[in-house]
Coordinates of C-alpha atoms and ligand atoms in Angstrom, one line a residue:
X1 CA 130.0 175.2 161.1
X2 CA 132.4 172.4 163.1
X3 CA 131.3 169.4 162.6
X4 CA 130.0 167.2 166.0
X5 CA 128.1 164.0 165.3
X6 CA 129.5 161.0 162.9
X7 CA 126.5 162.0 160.6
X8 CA 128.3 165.3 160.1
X9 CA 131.5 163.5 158.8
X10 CA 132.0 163.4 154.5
X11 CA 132.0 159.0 154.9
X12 CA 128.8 159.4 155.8
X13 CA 127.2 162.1 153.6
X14 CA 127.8 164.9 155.3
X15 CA 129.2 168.5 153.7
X16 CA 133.0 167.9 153.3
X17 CA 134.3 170.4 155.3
X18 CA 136.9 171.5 152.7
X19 CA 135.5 172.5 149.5
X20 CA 139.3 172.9 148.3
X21 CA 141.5 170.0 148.7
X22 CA 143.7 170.6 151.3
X23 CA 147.7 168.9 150.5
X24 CA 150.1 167.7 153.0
X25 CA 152.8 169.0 151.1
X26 CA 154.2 173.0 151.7
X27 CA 153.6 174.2 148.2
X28 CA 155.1 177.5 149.9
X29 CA 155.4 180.0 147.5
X30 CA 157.4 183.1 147.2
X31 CA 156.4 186.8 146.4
X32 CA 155.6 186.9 142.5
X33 CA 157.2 190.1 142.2
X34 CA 160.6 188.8 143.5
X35 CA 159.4 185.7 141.4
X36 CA 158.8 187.9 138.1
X37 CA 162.4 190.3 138.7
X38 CA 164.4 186.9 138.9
X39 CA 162.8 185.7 135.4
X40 CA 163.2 188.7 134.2
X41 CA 167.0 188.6 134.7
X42 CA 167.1 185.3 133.3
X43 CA 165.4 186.2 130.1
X44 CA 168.0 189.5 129.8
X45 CA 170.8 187.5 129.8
X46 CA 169.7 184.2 127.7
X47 CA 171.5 181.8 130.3
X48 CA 169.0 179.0 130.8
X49 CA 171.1 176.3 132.4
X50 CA 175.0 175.1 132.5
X51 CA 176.0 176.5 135.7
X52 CA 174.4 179.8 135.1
X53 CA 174.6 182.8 137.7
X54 CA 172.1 181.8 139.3
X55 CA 173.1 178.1 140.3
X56 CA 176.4 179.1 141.0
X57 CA 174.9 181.4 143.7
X58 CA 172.3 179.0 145.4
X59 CA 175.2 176.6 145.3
X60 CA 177.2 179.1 147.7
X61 CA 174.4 180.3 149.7
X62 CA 173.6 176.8 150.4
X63 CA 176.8 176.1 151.1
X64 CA 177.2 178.9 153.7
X65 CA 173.2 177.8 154.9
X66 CA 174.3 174.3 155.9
X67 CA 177.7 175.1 157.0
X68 CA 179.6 173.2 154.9
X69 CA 182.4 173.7 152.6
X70 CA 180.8 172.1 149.0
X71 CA 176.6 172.0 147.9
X72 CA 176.5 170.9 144.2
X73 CA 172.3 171.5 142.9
X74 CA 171.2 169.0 140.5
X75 CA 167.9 168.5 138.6
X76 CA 166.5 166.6 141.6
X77 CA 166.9 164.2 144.9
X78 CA 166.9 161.5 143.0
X79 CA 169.4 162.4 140.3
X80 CA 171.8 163.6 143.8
X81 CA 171.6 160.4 145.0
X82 CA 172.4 158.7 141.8
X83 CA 175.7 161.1 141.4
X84 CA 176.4 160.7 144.8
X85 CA 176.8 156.6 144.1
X86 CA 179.0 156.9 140.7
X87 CA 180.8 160.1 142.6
X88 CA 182.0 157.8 145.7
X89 CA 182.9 155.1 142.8
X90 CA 180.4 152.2 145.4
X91 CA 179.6 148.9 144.1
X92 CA 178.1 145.8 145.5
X93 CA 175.5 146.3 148.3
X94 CA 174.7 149.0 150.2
X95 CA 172.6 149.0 153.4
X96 CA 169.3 151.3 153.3
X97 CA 166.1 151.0 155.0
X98 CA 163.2 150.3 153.7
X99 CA 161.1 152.7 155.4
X100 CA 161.8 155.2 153.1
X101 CA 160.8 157.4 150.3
X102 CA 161.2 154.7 147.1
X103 CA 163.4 156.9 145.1
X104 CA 166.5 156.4 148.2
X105 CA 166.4 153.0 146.9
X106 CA 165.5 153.1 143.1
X107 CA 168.9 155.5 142.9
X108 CA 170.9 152.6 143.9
X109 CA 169.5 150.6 141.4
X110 CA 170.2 152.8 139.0
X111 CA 173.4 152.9 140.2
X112 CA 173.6 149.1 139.3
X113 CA 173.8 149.0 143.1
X114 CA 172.2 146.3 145.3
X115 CA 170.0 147.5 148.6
X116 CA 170.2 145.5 151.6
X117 CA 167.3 146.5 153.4
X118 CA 168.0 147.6 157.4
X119 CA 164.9 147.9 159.6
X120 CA 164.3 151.0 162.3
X121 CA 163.8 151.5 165.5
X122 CA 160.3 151.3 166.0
X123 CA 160.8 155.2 168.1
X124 CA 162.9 157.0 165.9
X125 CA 161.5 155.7 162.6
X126 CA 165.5 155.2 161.3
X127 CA 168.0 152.6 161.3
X128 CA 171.1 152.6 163.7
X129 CA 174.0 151.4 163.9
X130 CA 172.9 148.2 165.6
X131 CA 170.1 147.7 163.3
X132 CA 172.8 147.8 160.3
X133 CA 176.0 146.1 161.5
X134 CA 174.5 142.5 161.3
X135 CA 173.8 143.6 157.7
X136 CA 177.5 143.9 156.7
X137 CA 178.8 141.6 154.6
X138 CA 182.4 141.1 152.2
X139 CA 179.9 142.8 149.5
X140 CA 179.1 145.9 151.4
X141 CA 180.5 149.4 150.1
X142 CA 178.4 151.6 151.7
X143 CA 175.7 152.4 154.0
X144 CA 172.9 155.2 153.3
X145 CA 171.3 156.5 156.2
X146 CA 167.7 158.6 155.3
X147 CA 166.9 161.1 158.2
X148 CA 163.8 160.6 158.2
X149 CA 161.3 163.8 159.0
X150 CA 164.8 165.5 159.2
X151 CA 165.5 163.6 162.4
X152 CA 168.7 162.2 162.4
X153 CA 169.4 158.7 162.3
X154 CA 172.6 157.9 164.6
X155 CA 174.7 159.7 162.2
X156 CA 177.8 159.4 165.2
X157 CA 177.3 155.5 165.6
X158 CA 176.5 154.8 161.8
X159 CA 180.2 156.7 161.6
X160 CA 182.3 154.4 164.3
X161 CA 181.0 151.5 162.4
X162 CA 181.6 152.4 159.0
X163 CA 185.5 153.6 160.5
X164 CA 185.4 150.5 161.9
X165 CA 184.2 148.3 159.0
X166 CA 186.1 150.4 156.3
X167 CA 183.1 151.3 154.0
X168 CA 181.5 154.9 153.5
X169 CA 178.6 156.7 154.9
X170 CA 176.4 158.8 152.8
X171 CA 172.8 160.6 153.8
X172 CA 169.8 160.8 152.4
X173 CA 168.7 164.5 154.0
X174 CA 165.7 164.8 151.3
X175 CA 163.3 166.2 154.0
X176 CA 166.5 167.8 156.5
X177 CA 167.0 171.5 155.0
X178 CA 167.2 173.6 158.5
X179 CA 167.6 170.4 160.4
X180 CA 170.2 169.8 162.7
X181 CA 171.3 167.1 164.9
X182 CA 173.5 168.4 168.4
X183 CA 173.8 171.4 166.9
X184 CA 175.3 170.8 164.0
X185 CA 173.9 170.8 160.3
X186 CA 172.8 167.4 159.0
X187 CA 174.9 168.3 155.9
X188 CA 178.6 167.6 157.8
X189 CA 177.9 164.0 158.4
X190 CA 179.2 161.1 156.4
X191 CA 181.1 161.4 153.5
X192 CA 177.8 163.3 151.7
X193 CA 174.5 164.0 152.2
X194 CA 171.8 164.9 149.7
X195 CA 168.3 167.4 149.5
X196 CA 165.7 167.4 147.7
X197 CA 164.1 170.4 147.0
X198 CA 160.8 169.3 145.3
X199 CA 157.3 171.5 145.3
X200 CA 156.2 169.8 148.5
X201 CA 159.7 170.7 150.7
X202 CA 159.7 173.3 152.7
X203 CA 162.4 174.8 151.0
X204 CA 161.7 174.1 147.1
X205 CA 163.1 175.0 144.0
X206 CA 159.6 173.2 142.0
X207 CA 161.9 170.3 141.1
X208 CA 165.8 170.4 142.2
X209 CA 168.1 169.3 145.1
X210 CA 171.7 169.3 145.9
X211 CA 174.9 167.2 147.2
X212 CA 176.8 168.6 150.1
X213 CA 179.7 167.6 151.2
X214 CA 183.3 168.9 153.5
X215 CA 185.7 166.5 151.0
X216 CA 186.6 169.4 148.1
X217 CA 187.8 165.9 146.2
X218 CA 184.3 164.6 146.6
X219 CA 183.1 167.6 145.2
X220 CA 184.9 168.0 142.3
X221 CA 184.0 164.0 141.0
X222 CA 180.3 165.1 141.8
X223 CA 180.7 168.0 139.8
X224 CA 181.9 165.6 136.9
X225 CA 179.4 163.1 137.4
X226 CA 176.6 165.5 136.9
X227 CA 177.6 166.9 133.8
X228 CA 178.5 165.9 130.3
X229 CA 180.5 169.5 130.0
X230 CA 183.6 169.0 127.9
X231 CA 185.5 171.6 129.6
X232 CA 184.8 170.3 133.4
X233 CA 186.0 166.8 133.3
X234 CA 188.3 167.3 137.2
X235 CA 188.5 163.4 137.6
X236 CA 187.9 159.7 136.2
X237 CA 184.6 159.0 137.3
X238 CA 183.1 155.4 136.6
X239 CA 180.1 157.3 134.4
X240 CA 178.0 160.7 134.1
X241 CA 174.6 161.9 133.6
X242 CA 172.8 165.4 132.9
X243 CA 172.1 166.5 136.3
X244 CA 172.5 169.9 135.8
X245 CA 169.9 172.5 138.0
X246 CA 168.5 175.2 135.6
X247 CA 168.3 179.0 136.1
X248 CA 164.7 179.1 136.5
X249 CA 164.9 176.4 139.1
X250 CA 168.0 178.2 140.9
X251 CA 165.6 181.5 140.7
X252 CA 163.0 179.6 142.8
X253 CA 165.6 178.0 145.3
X254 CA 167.3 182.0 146.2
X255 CA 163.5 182.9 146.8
X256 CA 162.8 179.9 148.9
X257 CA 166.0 180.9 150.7
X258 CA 164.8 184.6 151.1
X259 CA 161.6 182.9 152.6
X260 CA 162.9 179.9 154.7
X261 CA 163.1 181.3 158.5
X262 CA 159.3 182.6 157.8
X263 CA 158.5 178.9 156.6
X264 CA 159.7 177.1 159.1
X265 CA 158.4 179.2 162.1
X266 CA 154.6 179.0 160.0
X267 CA 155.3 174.9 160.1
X268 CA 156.2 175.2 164.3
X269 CA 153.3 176.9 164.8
X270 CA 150.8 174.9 163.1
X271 CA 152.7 171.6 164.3
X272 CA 152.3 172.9 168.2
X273 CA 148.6 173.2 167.2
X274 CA 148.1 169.6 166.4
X275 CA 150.5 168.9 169.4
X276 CA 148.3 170.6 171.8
X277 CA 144.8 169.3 170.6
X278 CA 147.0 165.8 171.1
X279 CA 147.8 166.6 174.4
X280 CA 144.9 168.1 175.7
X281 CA 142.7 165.3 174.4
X282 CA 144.8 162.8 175.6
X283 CA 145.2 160.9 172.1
X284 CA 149.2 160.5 172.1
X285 CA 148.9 159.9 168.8
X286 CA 151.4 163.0 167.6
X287 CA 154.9 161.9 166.6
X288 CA 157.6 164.7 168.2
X289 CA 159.9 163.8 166.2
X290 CA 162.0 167.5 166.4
X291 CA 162.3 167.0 170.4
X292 CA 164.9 169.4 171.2
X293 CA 166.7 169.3 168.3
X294 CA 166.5 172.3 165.2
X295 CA 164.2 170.9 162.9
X296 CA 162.1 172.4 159.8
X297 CA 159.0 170.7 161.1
X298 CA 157.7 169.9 157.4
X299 CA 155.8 167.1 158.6
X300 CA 153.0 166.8 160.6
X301 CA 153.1 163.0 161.7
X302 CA 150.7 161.4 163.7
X303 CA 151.2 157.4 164.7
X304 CA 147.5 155.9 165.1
X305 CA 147.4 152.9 167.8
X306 CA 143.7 151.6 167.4
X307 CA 143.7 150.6 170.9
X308 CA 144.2 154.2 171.6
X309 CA 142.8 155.9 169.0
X310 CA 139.5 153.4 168.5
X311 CA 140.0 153.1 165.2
X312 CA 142.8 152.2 162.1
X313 CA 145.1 154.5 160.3
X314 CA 143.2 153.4 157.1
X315 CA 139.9 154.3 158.6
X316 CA 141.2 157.3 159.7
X317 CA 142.7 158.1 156.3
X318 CA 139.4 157.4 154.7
X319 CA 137.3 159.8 157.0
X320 CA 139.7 162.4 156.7
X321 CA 139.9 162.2 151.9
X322 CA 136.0 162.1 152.3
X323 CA 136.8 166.1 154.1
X324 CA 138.9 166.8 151.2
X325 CA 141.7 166.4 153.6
X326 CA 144.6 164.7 151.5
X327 CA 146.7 162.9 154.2
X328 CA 149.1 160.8 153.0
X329 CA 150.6 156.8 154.4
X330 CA 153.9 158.2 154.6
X331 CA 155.7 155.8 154.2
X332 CA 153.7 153.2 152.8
X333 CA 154.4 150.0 152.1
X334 CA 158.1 149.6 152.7
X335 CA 160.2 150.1 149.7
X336 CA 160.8 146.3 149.8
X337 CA 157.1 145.6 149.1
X338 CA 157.0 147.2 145.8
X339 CA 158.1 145.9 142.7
X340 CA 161.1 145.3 141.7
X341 CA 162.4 144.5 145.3
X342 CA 159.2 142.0 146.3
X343 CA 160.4 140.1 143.3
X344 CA 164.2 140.0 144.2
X345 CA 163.7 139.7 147.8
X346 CA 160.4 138.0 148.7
X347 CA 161.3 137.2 151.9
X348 CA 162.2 140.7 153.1
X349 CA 158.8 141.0 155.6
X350 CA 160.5 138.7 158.0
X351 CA 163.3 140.5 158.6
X352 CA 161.6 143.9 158.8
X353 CA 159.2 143.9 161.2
X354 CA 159.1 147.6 162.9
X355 CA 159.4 149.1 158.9
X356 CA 156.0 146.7 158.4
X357 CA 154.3 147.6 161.7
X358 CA 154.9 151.5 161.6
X359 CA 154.0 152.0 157.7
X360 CA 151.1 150.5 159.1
X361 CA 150.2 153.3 161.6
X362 CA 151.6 156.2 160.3
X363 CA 149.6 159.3 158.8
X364 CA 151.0 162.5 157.6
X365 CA 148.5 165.8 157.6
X366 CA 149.2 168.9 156.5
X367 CA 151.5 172.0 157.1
X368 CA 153.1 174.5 155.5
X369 CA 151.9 177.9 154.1
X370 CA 148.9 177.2 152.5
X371 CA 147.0 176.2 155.7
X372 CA 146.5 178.7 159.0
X373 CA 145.4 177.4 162.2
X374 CA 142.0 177.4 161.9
X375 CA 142.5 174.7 159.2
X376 CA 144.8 172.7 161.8
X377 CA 141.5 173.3 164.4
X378 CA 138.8 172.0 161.7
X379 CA 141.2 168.9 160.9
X380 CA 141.6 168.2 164.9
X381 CA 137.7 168.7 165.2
X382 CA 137.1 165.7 162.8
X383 CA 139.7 163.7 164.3
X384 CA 137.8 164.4 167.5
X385 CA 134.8 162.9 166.5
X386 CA 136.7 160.4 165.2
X387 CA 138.2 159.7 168.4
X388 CA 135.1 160.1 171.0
X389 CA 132.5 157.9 168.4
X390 CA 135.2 155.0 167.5
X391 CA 133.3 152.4 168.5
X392 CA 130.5 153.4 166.2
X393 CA 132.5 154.8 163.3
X394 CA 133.9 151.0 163.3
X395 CA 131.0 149.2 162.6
X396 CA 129.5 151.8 160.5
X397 CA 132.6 151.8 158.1
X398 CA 132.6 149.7 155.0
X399 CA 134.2 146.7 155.7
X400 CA 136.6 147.6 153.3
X401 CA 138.4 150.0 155.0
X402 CA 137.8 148.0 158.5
X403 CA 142.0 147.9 158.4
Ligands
LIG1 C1 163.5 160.4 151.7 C2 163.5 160.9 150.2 N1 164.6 160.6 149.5 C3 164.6 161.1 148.2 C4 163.5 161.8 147.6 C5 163.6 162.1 146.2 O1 163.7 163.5 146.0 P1 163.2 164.2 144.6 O2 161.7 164.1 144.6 O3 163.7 165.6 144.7 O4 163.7 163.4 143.5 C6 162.4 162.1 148.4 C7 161.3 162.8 147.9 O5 160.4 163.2 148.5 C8 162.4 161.6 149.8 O6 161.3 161.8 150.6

């Protein structure tokens, strides 16, 4: 039954009106036939992992995918970005916002690399060029741009300036598989950019990502870095790591190729969904973050004003786990609020202020193939009543959740 009144809602002991919880990430899963013939292959021939078969041919039909000349898979996004740094040889600082999954900036780290955190613009949710060239200092070796939602963030103007300047330009593309910005894949930007390919992507391989990359020379030190292989040592490289993809990981990622178009035109229909109940209510709360512009569509953002929507993203966050609705603060706080960076730079807030006032508003709800449209209605129906009783819902919150 859809629920009407506040009394109906879960935060007020109503029925939740999941009785599964329902995840913001894809979880898209392929055929377990197709998933049963692939391990089968891998079990006939006993090759688990080192470059296998299998690897070799995501890393080509990736390659071809993104339209670019090198894709390298490694074990994960984070381990990609960690290669990437020893692979372009960076030290010092390198510019990265904060607004931003932590592992962009814990990868530096890693890297024995320090972040010099860039705010966004409060529309696009990125940093710019203008947002980053005040950041630029005799220390900098690099900037990393993070598209964030798969929207790209000024990848021509972050260019010019790090032409201009003399440092490189790499990509965080974790969440830009099938994106593309003026036609052309988010992949051929910068010197590198990386994927993730983790459960909750659109396109997953359970845990795994790549590097792609047009400079064969970068490729072939990123090759090195991610492997302690005797007999593929192409280049001095400052240091390696065991970032090699497995077979059964590379099994997933050719199925999740197989399966990718069908994915992403699921995640357009169910985002239109939540686009048109924003529209028609008159909420303007839904980020269109894709525009006109190829995107995957794996999130489903909405940005909640109160003095639009009547009441917080917290509260709204609350009301909807109390459905069994898991939506996530994505991104929340900034990267520079949690440790180790509020330690080393305590003072970061002041010069952040859009990264501190949009992780503030920001919700993410779910997509991907594990939800239809009827789940996208029965989510919108409780943000209705969330909508039309906001007054009410306010003061009969706990005061805890009053932010
Ligand atoms: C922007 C961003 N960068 C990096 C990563 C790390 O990727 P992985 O989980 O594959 O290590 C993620 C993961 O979600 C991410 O969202």
């Amino acid at each position: 039954m859809t629920k009407r009144r506040l009394d109906d809602l879960g935060i007020f002991g109503g029925k939740p009106e999941f009785q599964e919880p329902v995840h913001v990430g894809q979880l898209n899963l392929p055929p377990w036939e197709r998933f049963e013939e692939a391990f089968r292959g891998i079990f006939a021939r006993r090759y688990f992992t080192n470059h296998g078969p299998l690897v070799r041919e995501l890393d080509r039909r990736l390659a071809e995918y993104l339209g670019v000349r090198n894709v390298v898979c490694v074990t994960n996004g984070t381990v990609a970005l960690m290669v990437a740094c020893k692979a372009m040889d960076l030290h010092g600082e390198v510019i990265v916002p904060s607004f931003t999954f932590p592992a962009t900036v814990q990868a530096l780290s890693w890297a024995g690399l320090t972040p010099v955190f860039c705010d966004i613009d409060p529309q696009t949710h990125n940093i710019s060029a203008a947002l980053a060239e005040p950041l630029i200092s005799p220390r900098t070796s690099a900037i990393l741009g993070v598209h964030v939602w798969g929207r790209a963030c000024d990848p021509a103007g972050l260019q010019r300036l790090c032409n201009a300047r003399g440092i490189r330009l790499f990509f965080d593309a974790a969440h830009g598989l099938g994106c593309e910005h003026d036609g052309i894949s988010l992949a051929t930007w910068g010197d590198l950019a990386i994927y993730s390919f983790h459960a909750t992507k659109v396109f997953s391989s359970a845990e795994g990502g790549c590097l792609a990359t047009d400079d064969d020379r970068l490729a072939e030190r990123v090759r090195t870095v991610r492997n302690f292989h005797v007999a593929e040592t192409f280049d001095r490289v400052p240091l390696r790591i065991n970032g090699k993809m497995t077979e059964a990981q590379a099994a997933m990622g050719l199925l999740s190729l197989e399966n990718l178009d069908h994915w992403i035109r699921r995640n357009v229909e169910l985002y239109r969904r939540y686009a048109e109940w924003d529209v028609k209510e008159s909420v303007g709360a839904f980020v269109d973050y894709a525009g006109s512009q190829r995107s995957n569509h794996q999130y489903c953002i909405f940005d909640v004003d109160p003095a639009r929507l009547g009441i917080s993203r917290n509260q709204l966050l609350a009301v909807m786990r109390a459905e069994n609705v898991l939506a996530r603060r994505y991104f929340y706080p900034g990267v520079h609020r949690l440790t180790p960076y509020n330690l080393l730079f305590p003072d970061a807030d002041l010069s952040l202020p859009a990264t501190i006032a949009i992780s503030e508003r920001l919700l993410q709800l779910p997509l991907g193939d594990g939800i239809d449209l009827g789940t996208v209605d029965r989510i919108t129906a409780i943000m209705e009543i969330c909508y039309r009783h906001a007054g009410e819902l306010r003061v009969r919150m706990e005061p805890t959740i009053q932010q």
